[in-house]
Coordinates of C-alpha atoms in Angstrom, one line a residue:
E1 CA -7.4 -35.1 -3.3
I2 CA -9.7 -35.2 -0.3
T3 CA -11.9 -32.2 -1.3
R4 CA -13.0 -31.0 -4.8
P5 CA -11.2 -27.9 -6.2
D6 CA -14.4 -25.9 -6.2
F7 CA -13.7 -24.0 -3.0
I8 CA -10.7 -22.7 -1.0
D9 CA -9.9 -25.4 1.6
L10 CA -7.1 -24.8 4.1
M11 CA -5.6 -25.6 7.5
P12 CA -6.2 -29.3 7.7
S13 CA -5.7 -31.0 11.1
F14 CA -6.4 -34.6 12.2
D15 CA -8.4 -35.6 15.2
P16 CA -6.0 -37.3 17.6
K17 CA -8.1 -40.5 17.7
G18 CA -8.1 -40.8 13.9
A19 CA -11.8 -40.3 13.6
Y20 CA -12.0 -37.0 11.6
L21 CA -10.0 -34.6 9.4
Y22 CA -10.8 -31.0 10.4
F23 CA -10.2 -28.1 8.0
L24 CA -11.4 -24.6 7.2
S25 CA -13.2 -23.8 4.0
A26 CA -14.5 -20.7 2.2
R27 CA -17.7 -22.2 0.8
V28 CA -20.4 -19.9 2.4
F29 CA -21.7 -17.4 -0.2
D30 CA -23.9 -15.0 1.8
P31 CA -23.4 -11.7 0.0
V32 CA -23.4 -8.4 2.1
Y33 CA -24.5 -5.2 0.5
D34 CA -22.0 -2.4 0.4
T35 CA -22.8 0.8 2.2
H36 CA -21.5 3.4 -0.3
Y37 CA -21.9 1.7 -3.7
F38 CA -24.2 -0.7 -5.4
D39 CA -22.0 -3.7 -4.7
L40 CA -22.0 -6.9 -2.8
G41 CA -19.2 -8.9 -1.2
F42 CA -18.4 -11.9 1.0
P43 CA -16.5 -10.4 4.0
R44 CA -16.8 -13.6 6.0
G45 CA -17.4 -16.8 4.0
L46 CA -15.4 -19.3 6.1
K47 CA -16.5 -22.0 8.5
P48 CA -14.8 -25.0 10.1
Y49 CA -15.7 -28.4 8.6
L50 CA -14.8 -32.1 9.3
I51 CA -14.7 -35.3 7.3
P52 CA -15.3 -38.6 9.0
L53 CA -12.3 -40.7 7.9
Q54 CA -14.3 -44.0 8.0
A55 CA -17.4 -44.4 5.8
D56 CA -19.5 -45.9 8.6
R57 CA -18.7 -43.1 11.1
P58 CA -21.7 -40.8 11.7
S59 CA -21.5 -37.0 12.0
P60 CA -20.7 -36.0 15.6
F61 CA -23.3 -33.2 15.4
S62 CA -26.3 -35.5 14.7
A63 CA -28.5 -36.0 17.8
A64 CA -29.6 -39.4 16.5
T65 CA -26.1 -40.8 16.9
R66 CA -25.6 -39.7 20.5
P67 CA -26.4 -42.4 23.0
P68 CA -28.2 -41.1 26.1
K69 CA -26.2 -40.8 29.2
A70 CA -26.8 -43.3 32.0
P71 CA -28.1 -41.7 35.2
G72 CA -25.1 -40.3 37.2
D73 CA -22.7 -40.8 34.3
S74 CA -21.0 -37.4 33.9
S75 CA -18.0 -38.6 31.9
P76 CA -18.2 -38.3 28.1
K77 CA -17.8 -41.6 26.2
D78 CA -15.2 -41.4 23.5
E79 CA -16.7 -43.2 20.5
A80 CA -13.7 -42.7 18.3
K81 CA -11.6 -45.7 17.4
D82 CA -8.1 -45.5 18.8
G83 CA -5.4 -46.1 16.3
D84 CA -2.6 -48.5 16.9
E85 CA 0.9 -48.7 15.7
T86 CA -0.3 -50.0 12.3
G87 CA -2.0 -46.7 11.6
I88 CA -5.6 -45.6 10.9
D89 CA -7.8 -47.0 8.2
I90 CA -9.2 -44.3 6.0
D91 CA -12.0 -45.0 3.5
L92 CA -11.1 -42.8 0.5
E93 CA -14.0 -43.8 -1.7
G94 CA -16.6 -41.0 -1.5
I95 CA -14.7 -39.0 1.0
A96 CA -15.4 -35.7 -0.7
D97 CA -19.1 -36.3 -0.1
R98 CA -18.7 -36.8 3.6
I99 CA -18.0 -33.1 4.5
V100 CA -19.9 -31.9 7.5
A101 CA -20.0 -28.3 8.7
F102 CA -19.5 -27.3 12.4
P103 CA -22.7 -25.8 13.8
V104 CA -21.1 -22.3 14.1
P105 CA -21.7 -19.1 12.1
E106 CA -19.6 -18.1 9.1
G107 CA -16.7 -15.8 10.0
R108 CA -13.1 -15.0 9.4
Y109 CA -11.6 -18.2 10.7
L110 CA -7.8 -18.5 10.8
R111 CA -6.8 -22.0 12.1
I112 CA -8.3 -25.3 13.3
A113 CA -6.7 -28.1 15.3
G114 CA -7.9 -31.3 16.8
A115 CA -7.4 -32.0 20.5
D116 CA -8.8 -34.8 22.8
G117 CA -12.6 -34.5 22.9
R118 CA -12.8 -31.1 21.1
A119 CA -11.7 -29.1 18.1
L120 CA -10.1 -25.7 18.6
F121 CA -10.5 -22.9 16.0
S122 CA -9.5 -19.2 16.0
S123 CA -11.2 -16.3 14.2
R124 CA -10.8 -12.5 13.8
P125 CA -13.6 -9.9 13.5
V126 CA -14.4 -8.3 10.1
E127 CA -12.7 -4.9 10.1
G128 CA -11.4 -2.3 7.7
S129 CA -8.0 -2.6 6.0
L130 CA -6.8 1.0 6.4
G131 CA -3.7 1.1 8.6
S132 CA -2.8 -2.5 7.8
S133 CA 0.7 -3.1 6.4
W134 CA 2.9 -6.1 5.8
S135 CA 5.8 -4.1 7.2
S136 CA 4.1 -2.7 10.3
G137 CA 5.0 -5.7 12.6
E138 CA 2.7 -7.6 14.9
D139 CA -1.0 -7.0 14.5
Q140 CA -3.2 -6.2 17.5
P141 CA -4.4 -9.3 19.2
K142 CA -8.1 -9.1 18.2
G143 CA -8.7 -12.8 17.6
K144 CA -10.8 -15.2 19.5
L145 CA -10.1 -18.9 20.3
E146 CA -13.1 -21.2 20.6
A147 CA -13.5 -24.9 20.9
F148 CA -16.3 -27.3 20.0
D149 CA -16.7 -29.7 22.9
F150 CA -18.1 -32.9 21.3
A151 CA -19.2 -34.4 24.7
A152 CA -21.1 -31.3 25.7
D153 CA -22.2 -30.7 22.0
K154 CA -21.6 -26.9 22.3
V155 CA -19.1 -24.2 21.4
E156 CA -17.0 -22.7 24.2
T157 CA -14.9 -19.5 24.2
V158 CA -11.4 -20.5 25.2
M159 CA -9.8 -17.1 25.2
E160 CA -10.3 -13.6 23.6
G161 CA -7.7 -11.2 22.5
I162 CA -5.3 -13.7 20.8
S163 CA -3.1 -13.6 17.7
D164 CA -2.5 -17.3 17.1
F165 CA -2.4 -20.7 18.7
S166 CA -0.7 -24.1 18.4
L167 CA -0.9 -27.5 19.9
S168 CA 2.0 -29.7 21.0
Q169 CA 2.7 -32.8 19.0
N170 CA 0.9 -35.0 21.5
R171 CA -2.1 -32.6 21.6
K172 CA -1.9 -32.2 25.3
V173 CA -0.4 -28.7 25.6
L174 CA -1.9 -25.5 24.1
A175 CA 0.3 -22.4 23.3
I176 CA -1.4 -19.1 22.6
T177 CA 0.2 -15.9 21.4
A178 CA -1.4 -12.5 22.2
G179 CA 0.7 -9.9 20.4
P180 CA 4.2 -10.2 21.9
K181 CA 2.9 -12.3 24.9
L182 CA 2.9 -16.1 25.2
R183 CA 0.6 -18.4 27.2
V184 CA 1.1 -22.1 27.6
V185 CA -1.8 -24.1 29.2
P186 CA -3.3 -27.6 29.0
A187 CA -5.2 -28.4 25.9
A188 CA -8.5 -28.6 27.8
F189 CA -8.0 -25.0 29.0
K190 CA -10.9 -22.5 29.2
E191 CA -10.5 -19.0 30.6
T192 CA -13.0 -18.3 33.3
N193 CA -11.7 -15.2 34.9
G194 CA -11.7 -12.8 31.9
K195 CA -8.9 -10.3 32.1
A196 CA -7.8 -11.5 35.5
G197 CA -4.8 -13.8 36.0
Q198 CA -2.4 -11.8 33.8
E199 CA 0.7 -12.4 36.0
P200 CA 3.2 -14.9 34.7
G201 CA 3.2 -18.3 36.4
R202 CA 2.1 -21.9 36.1
E203 CA -1.4 -21.1 37.3
S204 CA -2.1 -18.5 34.7
G205 CA 0.1 -20.0 32.0
W206 CA 1.6 -16.7 31.0
V207 CA 5.3 -17.0 30.2
D208 CA 7.6 -14.3 31.5
L209 CA 9.6 -13.7 28.3
E210 CA 11.7 -11.0 30.0
R211 CA 13.5 -13.8 31.8
I212 CA 15.1 -14.8 28.5
R213 CA 18.6 -13.6 28.0
V214 CA 20.2 -14.1 24.6
E215 CA 23.8 -13.3 23.8
V216 CA 24.1 -12.4 20.1
H217 CA 27.3 -12.5 18.1
P218 CA 26.5 -10.0 15.3
G219 CA 29.0 -11.4 12.8
L220 CA 27.6 -14.9 13.1
E221 CA 24.0 -13.6 13.1
W222 CA 24.6 -11.6 9.9
R223 CA 26.2 -14.6 8.2
Q224 CA 23.1 -16.7 9.0
M225 CA 20.8 -14.0 7.8
F226 CA 22.7 -13.5 4.6
K227 CA 22.5 -17.3 3.8
E228 CA 18.8 -17.3 4.6
A229 CA 18.0 -14.3 2.5
W230 CA 20.0 -15.8 -0.4
R231 CA 18.1 -19.1 0.0
L232 CA 14.7 -17.3 0.0
Q233 CA 15.6 -15.7 -3.3
R234 CA 16.7 -19.0 -4.7
D235 CA 13.5 -20.8 -3.7
Q236 CA 10.9 -18.0 -4.4
F237 CA 12.2 -15.8 -7.2
W238 CA 9.7 -15.9 -10.1
R239 CA 12.0 -17.7 -12.5
P240 CA 13.9 -20.8 -11.5
D241 CA 16.9 -19.8 -13.7
M242 CA 17.1 -16.5 -11.6
S243 CA 16.8 -14.5 -14.8
G244 CA 20.1 -16.0 -16.1
V245 CA 22.0 -14.8 -13.0
D246 CA 24.4 -17.4 -11.6
W247 CA 23.0 -17.2 -8.1
R248 CA 25.6 -19.6 -6.6
D249 CA 28.3 -17.3 -7.9
V250 CA 26.6 -14.4 -6.3
A251 CA 26.8 -16.2 -2.9
V252 CA 30.5 -17.0 -3.5
R253 CA 31.3 -13.4 -4.2
Y254 CA 29.3 -11.7 -1.6
L255 CA 29.5 -14.0 1.5
P256 CA 33.1 -13.1 2.3
L257 CA 32.1 -9.5 2.5
V258 CA 29.9 -10.3 5.6
D259 CA 33.0 -10.7 7.6
R260 CA 34.0 -7.1 6.8
V261 CA 30.7 -5.6 7.9
G262 CA 31.1 -3.4 10.9
A263 CA 27.6 -2.2 11.6
R264 CA 23.9 -3.3 11.0
S265 CA 23.5 -0.5 8.5
E266 CA 26.4 -1.9 6.5
F267 CA 24.9 -5.3 6.5
S268 CA 21.7 -3.7 5.1
D269 CA 23.7 -2.1 2.3
L270 CA 25.3 -5.5 1.5
M271 CA 21.9 -7.2 1.3
W272 CA 20.6 -4.5 -1.1
E273 CA 23.7 -5.0 -3.3
M274 CA 23.4 -8.8 -3.3
Q275 CA 19.8 -8.8 -4.2
G276 CA 20.3 -6.1 -6.7
E277 CA 22.3 -8.5 -8.8
L278 CA 19.0 -9.8 -10.0
G279 CA 18.2 -6.5 -11.7
T280 CA 14.6 -6.9 -10.7
S281 CA 12.2 -4.5 -8.9
H282 CA 10.8 -5.1 -5.4
A283 CA 13.9 -6.9 -4.1
Y284 CA 13.9 -5.1 -0.7
E285 CA 15.5 -5.4 2.7
L286 CA 13.6 -3.6 5.5
G287 CA 13.6 -3.4 9.3
G288 CA 16.0 -5.2 11.5
D289 CA 17.5 -5.0 15.0
Y290 CA 18.9 -1.5 15.2
R291 CA 19.8 0.1 18.5
P292 CA 16.9 2.5 19.4
E293 CA 17.8 6.2 18.9
P294 CA 16.4 9.0 21.0
Q295 CA 13.6 10.9 19.3
W296 CA 12.5 14.5 19.9
L297 CA 9.7 14.6 17.3
L298 CA 8.6 18.0 16.0
G299 CA 5.0 19.0 16.7
F300 CA 3.0 20.5 13.8
L301 CA 0.4 23.2 13.8
G302 CA -1.0 22.4 10.4
A303 CA -0.6 25.9 9.0
D304 CA 1.6 28.0 6.7
L305 CA 3.4 30.6 9.0
A306 CA 5.3 33.7 7.7
F307 CA 7.5 36.1 9.6
D308 CA 6.6 39.7 8.6
G309 CA 9.5 41.4 10.3
R310 CA 7.7 41.8 13.6
S311 CA 5.9 38.5 14.4
W312 CA 4.8 35.2 13.0
K313 CA 1.6 35.4 11.1
I314 CA -0.8 32.5 10.2
A315 CA -0.6 33.0 6.4
R316 CA -2.9 30.0 5.5
V317 CA -4.6 27.1 7.2
P318 CA -4.9 24.1 4.8
H319 CA -8.4 22.7 4.3
G320 CA -8.6 19.1 5.7
D321 CA -11.3 16.8 7.2
S322 CA -12.5 18.3 10.4
W323 CA -13.8 14.9 11.5
E324 CA -10.4 13.3 11.2
P325 CA -7.9 14.6 13.7
A326 CA -4.8 13.4 11.7
A327 CA -6.2 15.1 8.5
S328 CA -7.2 18.5 9.9
S329 CA -5.3 21.5 11.2
P330 CA -5.2 21.8 15.0
L331 CA -5.8 25.6 14.5
A332 CA -9.1 24.8 12.8
R333 CA -10.7 22.9 15.7
P334 CA -14.1 24.2 16.8
G335 CA -14.1 26.8 19.6
L336 CA -10.5 28.1 19.1
D337 CA -11.6 31.0 16.9
I338 CA -8.2 31.1 15.1
K339 CA -8.2 32.7 11.6
E340 CA -5.7 33.4 8.8
G341 CA -4.0 36.7 9.6
D342 CA -3.8 36.0 13.4
R343 CA -0.3 36.2 14.9
I344 CA 1.3 33.5 17.1
I345 CA 3.2 35.4 19.8
A346 CA 4.5 32.5 22.0
V347 CA 4.5 28.7 22.3
D348 CA 4.2 27.4 25.9
G349 CA 5.3 30.8 27.2
A350 CA 8.4 31.0 24.9
D351 CA 8.2 34.2 22.9
L352 CA 8.7 33.9 19.1
D353 CA 10.8 36.3 17.1
A354 CA 13.2 36.3 14.2
S355 CA 15.6 34.0 16.0
T356 CA 13.2 31.8 17.9
V357 CA 11.1 30.3 15.1
P358 CA 7.9 28.2 15.7
G359 CA 9.7 25.0 14.7
A360 CA 12.3 25.4 17.4
A361 CA 9.6 26.0 20.0
L362 CA 7.7 22.8 18.9
V363 CA 10.6 20.4 19.2
D364 CA 9.6 17.3 21.2
R365 CA 6.0 18.3 21.3
A366 CA 4.5 16.0 18.6
G367 CA 1.0 14.8 19.5
R368 CA 1.0 16.8 22.7
P369 CA -1.1 19.8 23.9
V370 CA 0.7 23.1 23.7
R371 CA -0.3 26.6 24.8
L372 CA -0.3 29.2 21.9
T373 CA -0.5 32.9 22.6
V374 CA -2.3 34.4 19.7
R375 CA -3.3 38.0 18.8
R376 CA -5.7 39.3 16.2
G377 CA -5.0 42.8 15.0
R378 CA -4.7 45.2 17.9
R379 CA -6.7 43.1 20.2
K380 CA -5.4 41.8 23.5
A381 CA -3.4 38.5 23.2
R382 CA -5.1 35.4 24.4
T383 CA -3.9 31.8 25.1
V384 CA -5.5 28.7 23.6
I385 CA -4.5 25.1 23.9
V386 CA -4.1 23.0 20.8
E387 CA -2.9 19.4 20.3
T388 CA -0.1 19.3 17.7
L389 CA 0.1 16.8 14.8
T390 CA 2.9 14.2 14.6
N391 CA 3.0 14.9 10.8
E392 CA 1.0 16.9 8.3
F393 CA 0.8 14.4 5.5
G394 CA -2.9 13.6 5.9
L395 CA -3.8 17.3 6.1
R396 CA -1.6 18.5 3.2
Y397 CA -2.7 15.6 1.0
R398 CA -6.4 16.4 1.5
D399 CA -5.7 20.1 0.9
W400 CA -3.9 19.3 -2.4
V401 CA -6.6 17.0 -3.7
E402 CA -9.4 19.4 -2.8
A403 CA -7.4 22.3 -4.5
N404 CA -7.0 20.2 -7.7
R405 CA -10.6 19.2 -7.6
E406 CA -11.8 22.8 -7.2
R407 CA -9.5 24.0 -9.9
V408 CA -10.7 21.4 -12.4
H409 CA -14.4 22.3 -11.6
R410 CA -13.7 26.0 -11.9
E411 CA -11.6 26.0 -15.1
T412 CA -14.0 23.7 -16.9
G413 CA -17.2 25.4 -15.9
G414 CA -18.3 22.4 -13.9
T415 CA -18.0 19.9 -16.8
V416 CA -15.0 17.8 -15.6
G417 CA -14.5 15.7 -12.5
Y418 CA -11.2 14.9 -10.7
V419 CA -10.1 11.8 -8.8
H420 CA -6.6 11.2 -7.3
I421 CA -5.4 7.7 -6.4
P422 CA -2.4 7.8 -4.0
D423 CA -1.7 4.1 -4.1
M424 CA -3.3 0.8 -5.2
G425 CA -3.8 -0.5 -1.7
P426 CA -6.6 0.0 0.8
R427 CA -6.0 3.7 1.1
G428 CA -6.0 4.3 -2.6
Y429 CA -9.1 2.2 -3.0
A430 CA -10.8 4.3 -0.3
E431 CA -9.7 7.6 -1.9
F432 CA -10.9 6.6 -5.3
H433 CA -14.3 5.6 -4.0
R434 CA -14.6 8.7 -1.8
Y435 CA -14.6 11.0 -4.8
Y436 CA -15.7 8.8 -7.7
K437 CA -19.4 8.7 -6.9
N438 CA -19.5 12.5 -7.0
E439 CA -17.1 13.0 -10.0
V440 CA -18.3 10.3 -12.4
D441 CA -21.4 12.1 -13.6
Y442 CA -19.5 15.0 -15.0
P443 CA -19.3 15.0 -18.8
G444 CA -15.5 14.4 -18.4
L445 CA -13.2 12.9 -15.8
I446 CA -9.5 13.3 -14.9
V447 CA -7.9 10.3 -13.1
D448 CA -4.7 11.3 -11.4
V449 CA -2.3 8.5 -10.4
R450 CA 0.8 10.6 -10.0
N451 CA 3.0 9.6 -7.0
N452 CA 1.1 6.3 -6.8
R453 CA 3.0 4.0 -4.5
G454 CA 1.5 0.7 -5.9
G455 CA -0.4 -2.1 -4.4
H456 CA -2.8 -4.6 -5.9
V457 CA -6.3 -3.1 -6.5
S458 CA -5.8 -1.6 -10.0
Q459 CA -8.0 -4.2 -11.7
L460 CA -10.9 -3.3 -9.4
L461 CA -10.7 0.4 -10.2
L462 CA -10.2 -0.2 -13.9
E463 CA -13.4 -2.4 -13.9
K464 CA -15.4 0.7 -12.8
L465 CA -13.7 3.1 -15.2
A466 CA -14.2 0.7 -18.1
R467 CA -18.0 0.6 -17.6
R468 CA -20.0 1.9 -20.6
R469 CA -23.4 3.5 -20.3
I470 CA -25.9 1.5 -22.4
G471 CA -29.1 2.7 -20.8
Y472 CA -30.8 4.6 -18.0
D473 CA -33.0 3.7 -15.0
L474 CA -35.9 6.2 -14.8
T475 CA -38.3 6.6 -11.9
R476 CA -41.2 8.9 -11.3
Y477 CA -39.1 10.9 -8.8
G478 CA -35.4 11.6 -9.1
R479 CA -33.0 11.9 -11.9
P480 CA -32.1 9.2 -14.5
E481 CA -29.6 6.8 -13.2
P482 CA -27.1 5.2 -15.6
Y483 CA -27.0 1.5 -16.4
P484 CA -24.6 0.1 -15.4
D485 CA -24.4 2.1 -12.2
D486 CA -21.3 4.3 -11.7
A487 CA -20.4 4.2 -15.4
P488 CA -18.5 7.3 -16.6
M489 CA -20.7 9.8 -18.5
G490 CA -18.1 10.9 -20.9
P491 CA -14.4 10.8 -21.9
M492 CA -11.5 10.7 -19.4
V493 CA -7.8 11.2 -19.3
A494 CA -5.2 9.9 -16.9
L495 CA -2.2 11.7 -15.3
T496 CA 0.9 9.7 -14.4
D497 CA 4.5 10.4 -13.7
E498 CA 7.9 8.8 -12.8
F499 CA 6.8 8.4 -9.2
A500 CA 3.9 6.1 -10.2
G501 CA 5.2 2.6 -9.7
S502 CA 4.3 -1.1 -9.3
D503 CA 0.5 -1.4 -9.6
G504 CA 0.7 2.3 -10.5
D505 CA 2.7 1.2 -13.5
I506 CA 0.1 -1.5 -14.3
F507 CA -2.8 0.9 -13.9
S508 CA -1.2 3.4 -16.3
H509 CA -0.4 0.8 -18.9
A510 CA -3.8 -0.9 -18.6
F511 CA -5.5 2.6 -19.0
K512 CA -3.9 2.8 -22.4
L513 CA -4.6 -0.8 -23.3
Y514 CA -8.3 -0.5 -22.5
G515 CA -8.4 2.6 -24.7
L516 CA -10.0 4.6 -21.8
G517 CA -8.3 7.9 -22.9
P518 CA -4.9 9.5 -23.4
L519 CA -2.3 9.1 -20.7
I520 CA -0.5 12.4 -19.8
G521 CA 2.7 13.1 -17.9
K522 CA 6.0 11.2 -17.7
R523 CA 7.2 7.6 -18.1
T524 CA 6.3 5.6 -15.0
W525 CA 8.7 4.0 -12.6
G526 CA 9.0 0.5 -14.2
G527 CA 8.6 -2.2 -11.6
V528 CA 5.9 -4.8 -12.0
I529 CA 7.2 -8.0 -10.4
G530 CA 5.2 -8.3 -7.2
I531 CA 6.0 -9.6 -3.8
F532 CA 4.4 -11.5 -0.9
P533 CA 6.5 -10.7 2.2
R534 CA 5.9 -13.4 4.8
H535 CA 9.3 -14.6 6.1
A536 CA 11.2 -12.6 8.6
L537 CA 14.9 -13.1 9.3
V538 CA 16.2 -13.8 12.9
D539 CA 16.4 -10.1 13.9
G540 CA 13.1 -9.2 12.4
T541 CA 14.4 -8.1 9.0
I542 CA 12.0 -8.5 6.1
T543 CA 13.5 -9.4 2.7
T544 CA 11.3 -9.6 -0.3
Q545 CA 11.5 -12.0 -3.3
P546 CA 10.0 -10.9 -6.6
E547 CA 7.5 -13.6 -7.3
F548 CA 4.7 -12.3 -9.5
S549 CA 5.7 -11.0 -12.9
F550 CA 3.3 -9.2 -15.4
W551 CA 3.1 -9.7 -19.1
F552 CA 1.0 -7.5 -21.4
E553 CA -0.3 -8.3 -24.8
D554 CA 1.4 -5.3 -26.5
V555 CA 4.8 -5.1 -24.9
G556 CA 5.2 -8.6 -23.3
W557 CA 7.5 -8.3 -20.3
G558 CA 8.5 -4.7 -21.3
V559 CA 7.0 -2.7 -18.5
E560 CA 9.5 -4.1 -15.9
N561 CA 12.7 -2.0 -15.8
Y562 CA 11.2 0.5 -18.2
G563 CA 7.7 1.7 -17.2
T564 CA 5.0 2.8 -19.6
D565 CA 5.2 5.9 -21.9
P566 CA 2.5 8.5 -21.7
D567 CA 0.6 9.4 -24.9
I568 CA 1.3 13.0 -24.2
E569 CA 4.6 13.8 -22.4
V570 CA 4.5 16.8 -20.1
D571 CA 7.3 17.6 -17.5
I572 CA 7.1 19.7 -14.3
T573 CA 10.3 21.6 -14.2
P574 CA 11.9 22.8 -10.9
Q575 CA 10.8 26.3 -11.8
D576 CA 7.2 25.1 -12.2
F577 CA 7.3 23.4 -8.8
A578 CA 8.8 26.4 -7.1
A579 CA 6.2 28.7 -8.6
G580 CA 3.3 26.3 -7.7
R581 CA 2.5 25.6 -11.3
D582 CA 1.2 22.2 -12.5
P583 CA 1.5 22.0 -16.3
Q584 CA 0.5 18.3 -16.3
L585 CA -2.9 19.1 -14.8
E586 CA -3.2 22.1 -17.1
R587 CA -2.7 19.8 -20.2
A588 CA -5.1 17.2 -18.8
I589 CA -7.8 19.9 -18.5
T590 CA -7.1 21.1 -22.1
E591 CA -7.2 17.5 -23.5
V592 CA -10.4 16.4 -21.8
Q593 CA -12.2 19.6 -22.8
F594 CA -11.2 19.0 -26.4
I595 CA -12.6 15.5 -26.3
I596 CA -15.8 16.7 -24.6
E597 CA -16.3 19.3 -27.3
R598 CA -15.8 16.6 -30.0
E599 CA -18.0 13.9 -28.5
R600 CA -20.6 16.1 -26.6
P601 CA -21.6 13.5 -24.0
T602 CA -24.9 14.2 -22.3
V603 CA -27.9 12.5 -20.8
P604 CA -30.1 11.6 -23.8
E605 CA -33.5 13.1 -24.6
F606 CA -35.8 10.2 -23.8
E607 CA -38.7 9.7 -26.2
A608 CA -42.2 9.4 -24.8
P609 CA -42.7 6.1 -23.0
P610 CA -45.3 3.6 -24.3
S611 CA -48.9 4.3 -23.4
R612 CA -51.6 1.8 -22.4
R613 CA -54.4 4.3 -23.3
P614 CA -56.6 2.8 -26.1
P615 CA -56.7 4.9 -29.3
R616 CA -59.6 7.2 -29.8
L617 CA -62.3 6.0 -32.2
P618 CA -63.1 8.3 -35.1

């Protein structure tokens, strides 16, 4: 061991001369205050470091160890000891105490590598996690490649807008990826002309990847992919005995079927069946090299439309976030003056009637401006331009959450709050915290995890829900604030269903184990063996290997392939759904009000504070 196990140390790389070992380490603890909540975090924390491999070698950043340059001497002197064919002598005694930090600020560093006379390291800016997905493909090239020049004793920017970099084995050639683009340059390269020089060629270093032509034999490619996916499961499945499944026998039985596959979609089916032999959740096959299909995406107006026998009327405009274009109705944009009850007469000049419906007129108009001819009552028709949505999910979701929240407030007389968590990833984390700070001070709280698509943040949300008020912070002005902050005021119940899975399963089960309140709804999905997708097959396919299994103190491994049972089972029948009824939410409102009535949570009546006034003498 070269470093102590107190910190996260990663990406080691040797100096070509054998003088130093470079690495990245998360050992900077400079907390940053959260904007929305009383919380702190470490969004950067990483820096590049080096270790002198010989005990008598000084830090390269110390001015006292730098000999002055002779007049006219512009060439840097390499003080490192060249290794010979016998190798490099490394003094291991005390090596963990020879760590030296590069004189650069902390950041989100990704990789470090040693080249002749300098060390290269890449970083990315701190940014939000909404929109990130392991299945979304190549990230935008937002990284920066820098180099510390030991002779010049300074940091230089090599290139901005990168994804990753690599050095050749002899450390003479540098390869840089920027999204789907590749650049190959000398290791001493430094971009000096900004965005210029983007044309492929030896001078710029950009490689024209379009020149590459590859002939693919699908049958042979599928066979290789099958073997690779089988191997990934063998090496990374969470149990070495493959849950008792004879994995070699699976290969023997399924591999001959590859020769009978006639299309990429059939190969996908075969992969799902092969991995399904494990009987384990999260064994997926996604993506792949499918022939692109033509798309004529439907544009959406973000409204409920109804035909009244004469024309198409705007029956209702869902309530979204006006500041988020993807989560608001195009008809609700400022300045349009479109209201419920108005009629849409035509779309881009095409008249609407019983046979020409709005959906037909909006084919191939997703995300594009369209001209709507609208009329209010007997007024003259007018034309407005709106930009359609590519989908209405964000708008409809916000409208559904706000409707549930308003209903809970109304039917409980303002005594119960409501929070919905759509998943246990960045979006679910954001949704929880968007509403929690406003809903937590009600005497009761309903936490809704129905349709939760899973993720990994359940424990962070449960930490907040499990807080218990043991005191209050009082000031001269303002209302009493609970201690600890954001602790629920009173009882809570949770809603779950058969569509809550993965970390949604875990949240639902942990809610019961922590005794936070009754769990209402239906038995959850039943898949709690997690994945870390990081290996793509040759055509871009992602296969997942169940790697992280969960055990609970009450049921052991029992949540996998079963789920967790609610304390109170309530179904939503097709008739309920068609009529717009939500009996699960109705029961949650009833239950939490019953507990509130029993426990009567409230802010306490504080006794008079101690006084420093001396007592009056008789």
